[in-house]
mmCIF file of C-alpha atoms in Angstrom:
data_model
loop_
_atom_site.group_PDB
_atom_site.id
_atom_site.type_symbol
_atom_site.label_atom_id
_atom_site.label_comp_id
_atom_site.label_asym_id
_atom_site.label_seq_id
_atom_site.Cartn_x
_atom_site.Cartn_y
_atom_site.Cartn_z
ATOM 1 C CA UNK V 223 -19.971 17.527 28.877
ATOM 2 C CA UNK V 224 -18.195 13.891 28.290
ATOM 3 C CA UNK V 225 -15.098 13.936 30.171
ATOM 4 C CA UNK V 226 -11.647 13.659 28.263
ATOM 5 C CA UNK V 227 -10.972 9.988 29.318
ATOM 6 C CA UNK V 228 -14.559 9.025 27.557
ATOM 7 C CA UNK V 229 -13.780 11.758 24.066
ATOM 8 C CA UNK V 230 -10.741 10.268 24.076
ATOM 9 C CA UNK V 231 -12.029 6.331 24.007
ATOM 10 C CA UNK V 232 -14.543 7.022 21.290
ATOM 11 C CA UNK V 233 -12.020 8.904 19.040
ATOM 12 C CA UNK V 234 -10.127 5.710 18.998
ATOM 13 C CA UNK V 235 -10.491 3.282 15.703
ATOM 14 C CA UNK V 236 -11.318 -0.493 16.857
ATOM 15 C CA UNK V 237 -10.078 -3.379 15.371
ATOM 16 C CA UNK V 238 -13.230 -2.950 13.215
ATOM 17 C CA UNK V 239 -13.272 0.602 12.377
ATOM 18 C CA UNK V 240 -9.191 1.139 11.578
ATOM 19 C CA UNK V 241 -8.690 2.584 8.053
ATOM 20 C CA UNK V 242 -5.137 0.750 8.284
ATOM 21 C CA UNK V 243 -3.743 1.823 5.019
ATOM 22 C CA UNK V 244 -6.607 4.092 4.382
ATOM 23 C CA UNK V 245 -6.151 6.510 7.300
ATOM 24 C CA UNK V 246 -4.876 9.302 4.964
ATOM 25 C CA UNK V 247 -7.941 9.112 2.859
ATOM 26 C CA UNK V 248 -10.451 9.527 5.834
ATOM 27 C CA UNK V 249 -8.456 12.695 6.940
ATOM 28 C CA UNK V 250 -9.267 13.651 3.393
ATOM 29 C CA UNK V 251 -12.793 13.422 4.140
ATOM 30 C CA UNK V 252 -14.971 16.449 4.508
ATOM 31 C CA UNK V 253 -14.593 17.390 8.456
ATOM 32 C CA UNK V 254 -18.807 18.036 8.657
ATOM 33 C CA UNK V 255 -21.187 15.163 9.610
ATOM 34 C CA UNK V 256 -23.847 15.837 6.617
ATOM 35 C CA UNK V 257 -20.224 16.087 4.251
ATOM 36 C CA UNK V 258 -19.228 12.538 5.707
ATOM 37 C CA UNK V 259 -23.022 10.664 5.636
ATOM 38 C CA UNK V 260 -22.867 11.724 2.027
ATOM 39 C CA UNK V 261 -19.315 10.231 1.430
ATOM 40 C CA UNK V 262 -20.400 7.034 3.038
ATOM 41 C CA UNK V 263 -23.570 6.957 0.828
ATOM 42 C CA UNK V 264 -21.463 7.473 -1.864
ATOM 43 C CA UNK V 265 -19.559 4.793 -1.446
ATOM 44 C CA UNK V 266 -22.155 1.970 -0.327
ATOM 45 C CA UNK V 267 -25.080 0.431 -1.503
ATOM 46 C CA UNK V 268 -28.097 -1.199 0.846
ATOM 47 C CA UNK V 269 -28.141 -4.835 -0.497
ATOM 48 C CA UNK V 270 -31.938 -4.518 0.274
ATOM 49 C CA UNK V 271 -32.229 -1.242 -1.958
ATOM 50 C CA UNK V 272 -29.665 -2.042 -4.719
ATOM 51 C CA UNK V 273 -32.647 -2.321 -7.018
ATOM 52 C CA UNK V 274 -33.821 1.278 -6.486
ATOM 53 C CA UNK V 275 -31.203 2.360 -7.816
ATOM 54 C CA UNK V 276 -31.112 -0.097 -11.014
ATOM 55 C CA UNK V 277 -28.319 -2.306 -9.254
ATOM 56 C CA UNK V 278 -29.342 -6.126 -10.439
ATOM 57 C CA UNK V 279 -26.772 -7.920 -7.702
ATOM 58 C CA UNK V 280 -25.295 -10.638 -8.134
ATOM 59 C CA UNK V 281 -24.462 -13.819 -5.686
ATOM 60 C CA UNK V 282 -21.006 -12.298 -5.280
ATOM 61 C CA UNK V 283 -21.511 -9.277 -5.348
ATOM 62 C CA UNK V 284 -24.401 -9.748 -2.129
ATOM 63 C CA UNK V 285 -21.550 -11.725 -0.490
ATOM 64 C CA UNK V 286 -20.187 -8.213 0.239
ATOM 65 C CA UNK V 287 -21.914 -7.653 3.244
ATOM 66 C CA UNK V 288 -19.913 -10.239 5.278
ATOM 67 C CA UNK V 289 -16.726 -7.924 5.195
ATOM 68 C CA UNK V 290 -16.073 -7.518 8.299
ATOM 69 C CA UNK V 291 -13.902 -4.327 8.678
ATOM 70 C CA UNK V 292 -13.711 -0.830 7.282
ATOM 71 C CA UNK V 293 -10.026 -1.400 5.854
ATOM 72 C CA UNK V 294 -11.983 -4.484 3.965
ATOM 73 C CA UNK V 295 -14.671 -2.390 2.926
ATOM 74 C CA UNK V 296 -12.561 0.443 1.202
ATOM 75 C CA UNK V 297 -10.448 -2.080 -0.517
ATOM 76 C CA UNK V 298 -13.416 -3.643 -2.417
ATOM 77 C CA UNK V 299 -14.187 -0.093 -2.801
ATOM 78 C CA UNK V 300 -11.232 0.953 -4.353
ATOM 79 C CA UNK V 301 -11.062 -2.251 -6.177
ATOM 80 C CA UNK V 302 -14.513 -1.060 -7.664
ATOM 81 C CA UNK V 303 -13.508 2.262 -8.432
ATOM 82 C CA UNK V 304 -9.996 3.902 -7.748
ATOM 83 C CA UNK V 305 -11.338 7.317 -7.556
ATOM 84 C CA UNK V 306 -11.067 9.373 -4.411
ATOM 85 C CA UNK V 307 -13.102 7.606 -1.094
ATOM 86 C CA UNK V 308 -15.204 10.741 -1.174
ATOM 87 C CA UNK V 309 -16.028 11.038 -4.245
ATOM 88 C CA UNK V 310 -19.815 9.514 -5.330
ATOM 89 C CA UNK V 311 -19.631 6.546 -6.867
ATOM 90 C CA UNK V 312 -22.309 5.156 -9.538
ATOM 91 C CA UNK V 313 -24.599 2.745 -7.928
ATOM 92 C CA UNK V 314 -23.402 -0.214 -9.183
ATOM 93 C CA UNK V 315 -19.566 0.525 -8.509
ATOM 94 C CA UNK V 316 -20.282 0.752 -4.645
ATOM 95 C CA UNK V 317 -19.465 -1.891 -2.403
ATOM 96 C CA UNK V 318 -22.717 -3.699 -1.131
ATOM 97 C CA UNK V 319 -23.222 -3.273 2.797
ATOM 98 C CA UNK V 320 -26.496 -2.970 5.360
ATOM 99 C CA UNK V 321 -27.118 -0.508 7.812
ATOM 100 C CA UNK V 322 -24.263 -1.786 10.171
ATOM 101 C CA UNK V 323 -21.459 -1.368 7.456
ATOM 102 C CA UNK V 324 -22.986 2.309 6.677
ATOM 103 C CA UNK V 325 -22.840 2.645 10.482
ATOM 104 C CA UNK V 326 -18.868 1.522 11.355
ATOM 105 C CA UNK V 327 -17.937 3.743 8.071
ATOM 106 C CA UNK V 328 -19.125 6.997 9.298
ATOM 107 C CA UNK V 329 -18.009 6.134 12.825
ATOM 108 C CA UNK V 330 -14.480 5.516 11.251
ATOM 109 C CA UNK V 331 -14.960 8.664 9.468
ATOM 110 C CA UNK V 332 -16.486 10.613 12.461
ATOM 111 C CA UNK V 333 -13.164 9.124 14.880
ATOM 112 C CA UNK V 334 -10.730 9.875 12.201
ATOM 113 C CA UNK V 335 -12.060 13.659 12.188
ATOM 114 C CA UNK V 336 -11.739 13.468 16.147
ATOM 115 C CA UNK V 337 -15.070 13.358 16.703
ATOM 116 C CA UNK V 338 -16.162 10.661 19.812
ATOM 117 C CA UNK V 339 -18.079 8.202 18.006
ATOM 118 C CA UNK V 340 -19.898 4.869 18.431
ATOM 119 C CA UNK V 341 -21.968 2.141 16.893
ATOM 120 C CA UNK V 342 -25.459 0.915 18.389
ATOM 121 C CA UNK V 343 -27.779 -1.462 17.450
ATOM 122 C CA UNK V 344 -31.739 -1.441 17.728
ATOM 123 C CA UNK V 345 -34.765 -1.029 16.213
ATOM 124 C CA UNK V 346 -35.983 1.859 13.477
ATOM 125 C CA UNK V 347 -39.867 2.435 13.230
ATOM 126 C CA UNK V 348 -39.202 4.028 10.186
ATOM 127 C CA UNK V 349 -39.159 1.238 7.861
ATOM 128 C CA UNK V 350 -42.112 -0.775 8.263
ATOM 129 C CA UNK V 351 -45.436 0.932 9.763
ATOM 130 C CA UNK V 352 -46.142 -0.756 13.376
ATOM 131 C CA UNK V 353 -42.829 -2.263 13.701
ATOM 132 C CA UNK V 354 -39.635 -2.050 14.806
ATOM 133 C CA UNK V 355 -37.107 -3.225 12.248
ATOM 134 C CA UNK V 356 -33.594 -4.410 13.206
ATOM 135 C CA UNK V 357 -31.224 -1.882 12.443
ATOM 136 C CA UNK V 358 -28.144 0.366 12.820
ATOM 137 C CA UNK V 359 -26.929 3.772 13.273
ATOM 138 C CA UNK V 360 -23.986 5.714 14.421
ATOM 139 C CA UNK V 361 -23.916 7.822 17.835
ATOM 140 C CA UNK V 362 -22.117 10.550 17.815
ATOM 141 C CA UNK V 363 -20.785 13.156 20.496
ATOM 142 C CA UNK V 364 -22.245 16.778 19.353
ATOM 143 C CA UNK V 365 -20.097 19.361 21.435
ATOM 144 C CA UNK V 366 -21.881 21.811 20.817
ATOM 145 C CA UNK V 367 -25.232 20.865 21.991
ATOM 146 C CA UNK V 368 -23.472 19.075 24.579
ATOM 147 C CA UNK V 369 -25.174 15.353 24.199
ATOM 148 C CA UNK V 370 -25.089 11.872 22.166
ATOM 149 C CA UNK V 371 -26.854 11.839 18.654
ATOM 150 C CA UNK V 372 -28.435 9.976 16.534
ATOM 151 C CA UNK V 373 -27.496 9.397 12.693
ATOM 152 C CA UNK V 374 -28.489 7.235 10.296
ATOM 153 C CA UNK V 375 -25.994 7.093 7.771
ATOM 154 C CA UNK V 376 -28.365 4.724 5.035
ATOM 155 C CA UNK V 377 -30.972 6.982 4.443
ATOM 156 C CA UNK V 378 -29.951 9.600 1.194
ATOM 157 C CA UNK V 379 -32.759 11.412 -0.667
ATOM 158 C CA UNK V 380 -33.622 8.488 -2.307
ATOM 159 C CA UNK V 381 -34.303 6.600 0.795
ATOM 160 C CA UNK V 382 -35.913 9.421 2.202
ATOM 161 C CA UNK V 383 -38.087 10.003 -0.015
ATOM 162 C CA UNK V 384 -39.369 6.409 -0.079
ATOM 163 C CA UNK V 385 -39.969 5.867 3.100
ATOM 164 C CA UNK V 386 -41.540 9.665 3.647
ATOM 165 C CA UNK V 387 -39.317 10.329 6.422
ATOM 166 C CA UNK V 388 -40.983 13.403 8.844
ATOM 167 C CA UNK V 389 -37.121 13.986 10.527
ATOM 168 C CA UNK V 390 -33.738 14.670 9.707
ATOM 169 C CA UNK V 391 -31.855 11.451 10.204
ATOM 170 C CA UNK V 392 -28.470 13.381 10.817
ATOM 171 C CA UNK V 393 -30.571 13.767 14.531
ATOM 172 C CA UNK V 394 -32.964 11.159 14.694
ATOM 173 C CA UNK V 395 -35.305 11.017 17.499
ATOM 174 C CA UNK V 396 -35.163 8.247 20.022
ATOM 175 C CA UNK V 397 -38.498 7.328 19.964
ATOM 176 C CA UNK V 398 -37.836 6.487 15.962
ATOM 177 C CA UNK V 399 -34.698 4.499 16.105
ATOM 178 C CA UNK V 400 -34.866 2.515 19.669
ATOM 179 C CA UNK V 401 -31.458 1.432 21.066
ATOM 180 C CA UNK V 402 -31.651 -2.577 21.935
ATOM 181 C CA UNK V 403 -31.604 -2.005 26.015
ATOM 182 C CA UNK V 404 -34.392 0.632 25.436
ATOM 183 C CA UNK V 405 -35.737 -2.382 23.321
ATOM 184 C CA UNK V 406 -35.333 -5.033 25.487
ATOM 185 C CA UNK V 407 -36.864 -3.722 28.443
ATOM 186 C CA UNK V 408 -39.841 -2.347 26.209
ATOM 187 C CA UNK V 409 -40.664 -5.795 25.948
ATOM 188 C CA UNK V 410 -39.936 -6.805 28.902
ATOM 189 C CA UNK V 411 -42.114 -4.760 30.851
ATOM 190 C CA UNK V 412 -44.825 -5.634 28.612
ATOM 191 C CA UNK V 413 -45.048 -2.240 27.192
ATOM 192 C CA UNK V 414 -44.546 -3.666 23.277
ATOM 193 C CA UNK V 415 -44.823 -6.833 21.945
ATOM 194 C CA UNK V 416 -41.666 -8.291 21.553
ATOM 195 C CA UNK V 417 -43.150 -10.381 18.015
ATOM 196 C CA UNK V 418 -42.942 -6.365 16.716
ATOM 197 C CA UNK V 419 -39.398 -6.768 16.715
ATOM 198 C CA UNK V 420 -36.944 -7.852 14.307
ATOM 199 C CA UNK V 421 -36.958 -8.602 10.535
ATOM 200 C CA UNK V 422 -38.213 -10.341 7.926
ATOM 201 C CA UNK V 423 -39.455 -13.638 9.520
ATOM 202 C CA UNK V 424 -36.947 -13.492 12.570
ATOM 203 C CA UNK V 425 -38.503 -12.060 15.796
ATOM 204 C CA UNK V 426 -39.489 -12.065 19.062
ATOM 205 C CA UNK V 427 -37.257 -11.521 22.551
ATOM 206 C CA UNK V 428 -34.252 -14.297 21.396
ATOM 207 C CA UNK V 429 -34.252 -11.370 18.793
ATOM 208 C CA UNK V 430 -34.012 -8.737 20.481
ATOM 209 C CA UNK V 431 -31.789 -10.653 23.075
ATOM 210 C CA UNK V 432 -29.519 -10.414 19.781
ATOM 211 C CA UNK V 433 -29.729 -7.235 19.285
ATOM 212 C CA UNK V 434 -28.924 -6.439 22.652
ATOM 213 C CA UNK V 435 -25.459 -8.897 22.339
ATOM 214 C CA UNK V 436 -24.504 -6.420 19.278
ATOM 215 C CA UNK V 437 -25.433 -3.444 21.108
ATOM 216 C CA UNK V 438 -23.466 -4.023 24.132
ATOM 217 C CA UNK V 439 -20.302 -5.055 21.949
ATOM 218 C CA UNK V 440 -20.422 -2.393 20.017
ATOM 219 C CA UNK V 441 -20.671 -0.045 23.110
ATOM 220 C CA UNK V 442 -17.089 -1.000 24.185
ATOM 221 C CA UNK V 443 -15.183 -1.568 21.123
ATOM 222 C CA UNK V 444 -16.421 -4.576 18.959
ATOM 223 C CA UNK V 445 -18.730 -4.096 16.315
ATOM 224 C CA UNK V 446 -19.553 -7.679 15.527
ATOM 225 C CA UNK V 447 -21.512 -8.841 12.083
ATOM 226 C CA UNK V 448 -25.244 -8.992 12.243
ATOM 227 C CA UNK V 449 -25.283 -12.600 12.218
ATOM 228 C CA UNK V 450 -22.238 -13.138 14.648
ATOM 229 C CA UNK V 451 -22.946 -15.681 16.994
ATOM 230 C CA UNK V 452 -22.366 -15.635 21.191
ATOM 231 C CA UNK V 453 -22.905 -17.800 23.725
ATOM 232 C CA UNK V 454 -25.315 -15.374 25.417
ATOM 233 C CA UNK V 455 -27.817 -15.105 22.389
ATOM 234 C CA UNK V 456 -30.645 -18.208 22.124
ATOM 235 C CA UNK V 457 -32.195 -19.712 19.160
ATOM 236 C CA UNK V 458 -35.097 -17.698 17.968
ATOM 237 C CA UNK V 459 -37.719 -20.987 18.894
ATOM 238 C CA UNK V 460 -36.105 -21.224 22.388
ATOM 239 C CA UNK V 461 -36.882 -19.581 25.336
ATOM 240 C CA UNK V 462 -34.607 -16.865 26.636
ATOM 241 C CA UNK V 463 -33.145 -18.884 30.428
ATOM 242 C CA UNK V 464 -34.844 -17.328 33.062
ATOM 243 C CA UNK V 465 -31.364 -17.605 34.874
ATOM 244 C CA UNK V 466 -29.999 -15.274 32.465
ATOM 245 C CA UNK V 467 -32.881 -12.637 33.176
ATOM 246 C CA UNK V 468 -31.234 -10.533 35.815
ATOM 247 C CA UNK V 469 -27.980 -10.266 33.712
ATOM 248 C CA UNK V 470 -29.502 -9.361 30.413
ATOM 249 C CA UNK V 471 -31.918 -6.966 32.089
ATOM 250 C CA UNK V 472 -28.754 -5.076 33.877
ATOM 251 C CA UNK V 473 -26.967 -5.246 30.113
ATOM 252 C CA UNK V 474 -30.359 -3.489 29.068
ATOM 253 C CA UNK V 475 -30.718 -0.354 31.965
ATOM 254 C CA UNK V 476 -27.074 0.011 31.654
ATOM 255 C CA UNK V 477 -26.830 0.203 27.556
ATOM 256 C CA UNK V 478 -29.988 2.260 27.059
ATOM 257 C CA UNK V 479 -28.667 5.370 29.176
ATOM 258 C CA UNK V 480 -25.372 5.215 27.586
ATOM 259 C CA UNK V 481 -26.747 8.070 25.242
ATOM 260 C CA UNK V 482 -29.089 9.797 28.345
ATOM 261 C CA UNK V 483 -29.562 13.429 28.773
ATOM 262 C CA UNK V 484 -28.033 13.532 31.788
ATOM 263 C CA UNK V 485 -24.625 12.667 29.743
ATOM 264 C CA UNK V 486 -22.447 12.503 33.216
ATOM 265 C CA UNK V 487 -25.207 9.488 34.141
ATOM 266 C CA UNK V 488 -24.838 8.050 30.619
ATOM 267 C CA UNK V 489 -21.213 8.044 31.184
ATOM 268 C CA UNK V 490 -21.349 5.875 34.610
ATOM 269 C CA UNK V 491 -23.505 3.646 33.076
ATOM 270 C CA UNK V 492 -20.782 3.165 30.337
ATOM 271 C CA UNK V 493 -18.305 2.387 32.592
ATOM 272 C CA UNK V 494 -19.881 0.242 34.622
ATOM 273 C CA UNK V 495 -21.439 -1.687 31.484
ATOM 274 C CA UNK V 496 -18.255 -2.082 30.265
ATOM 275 C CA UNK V 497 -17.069 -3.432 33.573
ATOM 276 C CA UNK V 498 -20.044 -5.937 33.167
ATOM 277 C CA UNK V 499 -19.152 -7.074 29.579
ATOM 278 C CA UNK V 500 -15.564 -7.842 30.125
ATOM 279 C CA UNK V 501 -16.318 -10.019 33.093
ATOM 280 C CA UNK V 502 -18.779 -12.162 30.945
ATOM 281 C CA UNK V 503 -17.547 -14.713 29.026
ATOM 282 C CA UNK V 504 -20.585 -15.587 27.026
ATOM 283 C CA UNK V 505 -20.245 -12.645 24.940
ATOM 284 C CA UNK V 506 -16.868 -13.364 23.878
ATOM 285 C CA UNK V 507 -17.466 -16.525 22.600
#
């Protein structure tokens, strides 16, 4: 088991994931994960997917996925469509997100139901066959099994369907969605190429250096926007600093077995990672 200290950090909202005004209307939420992924698909639409569901977007209306916070997010919501935050929304009255705004809503939800919750950021093979796309899900403390999960919170039926998915995504296996240390140091050891990473025509290790950057943040208690910049990350032409190499390659051991097995290891790497974050300034700036 997680010890209290560690339930009780990823119970707490962020900056990012704080209703504000909203808070009553999470506790209104249903209290079981597959009752909260449902509310949060409900209430979003994939800006990549909007036209599977017969959503023609327009310039504004993409614009919604730079909104930043979940208070933000339920107030275009709302704005959309008053009704009830669980209730399902048509298509085109949902606010327009990506994975990572799917993700921060059902970690909200998950933290406002007292459930230890976090973002991560990596790499889904579940998208495109023979590649791993840049993604997000939510990771979430299961008590009862007594270890970290996996959700995806993007993929409904519809999704599902689609992309002939051969798990449940409420528990998806590691080996399908790859956290960005687990990433990193795939490539590194020249076990995968790292051109297999990323998305649409943005790849290679400065990517999944990226990833990594979002990854760690998000691990203790900032879950930046995909295209957030840092002073760690590189261009995507340059070449990552070999100086740097030690550094990122500690980020990556230390963030992949946040979600271990061996859950009292995961939690000493999370300490110490978060020791190792907080005295670098390049990711906070």
């Amino acid at each position: 088991m997680i010890s209290a200290d560690l339930a009780d950090t990823f119970r707490q909202q962020s900056a990012v994931t704080d209703p504000g005004p909203h808070a009553a209307a999470f506790r209104a939420l249903p209290d079981d994960v597959p009752g909260l992924v449902r509310a949060v698909q409900g209430v979003m639409v994939h800006v990549f997917w909007a036209g599977r569901y017969g959503v023609e977007l327009s310039p504004e209306r993409q614009g919604e996925v730079n909104l930043r916070t979940v208070r933000r997010i339920v107030d275009r919501a709302l704005e959309l469509d008053p009704g009830a935050l669980g209730a399902t929304r048509p298509p085109g009255r949902r606010v327009v997100g990506n994975c990572r705004d799917h993700t921060v809503l059902l970690t909200a939800a998950l933290r406002a139901a007292g459930v230890p919750a976090r973002a991560r950021c990596g790499f889904a093979t579940y998208f495109v066959p023979g590649h791993y796309e840049d993604h997000w899900v939510c990771e979430r403390w299961d008590a009862a099994a007594g270890r970290w999960v996996l959700t995806d919170a993007q993929l409904d039926e519809l999704q599902r369907e689609a992309l002939g998915l051969d798990f449940d995504p409420l528990d998806t296996p590691r080996d399908r969605f790859v956290v960005a240390g687990e990433a990193w140091r795939l490539c590194r050891t020249g076990a995968a190429d790292p051109d297999d990473f990323g998305i649409h025509d943005m790849k290679g290790l400065p990517f999944v250096l990226g990833d990594l950057v979002r990854d760690v943040l998000a691990l203790t208690g900032e879950e930046i926007l995909p295209w957030d910049p840092r002073a760690l990350m590189v261009p995507l032409e340059a070449e990552v600093p070999a100086a740097d190499l030690p550094l990122l390659d500690r980020l990556a051991e230390l963030s992949s077995a946040c979600g271990s097995a061996d859950v009292t290891a995961g939690e000493a790497a999370w300490r110490e990672l978060r020791s190792v974050v907080a005295a670098e300034p390049r990711l906070h700036a």
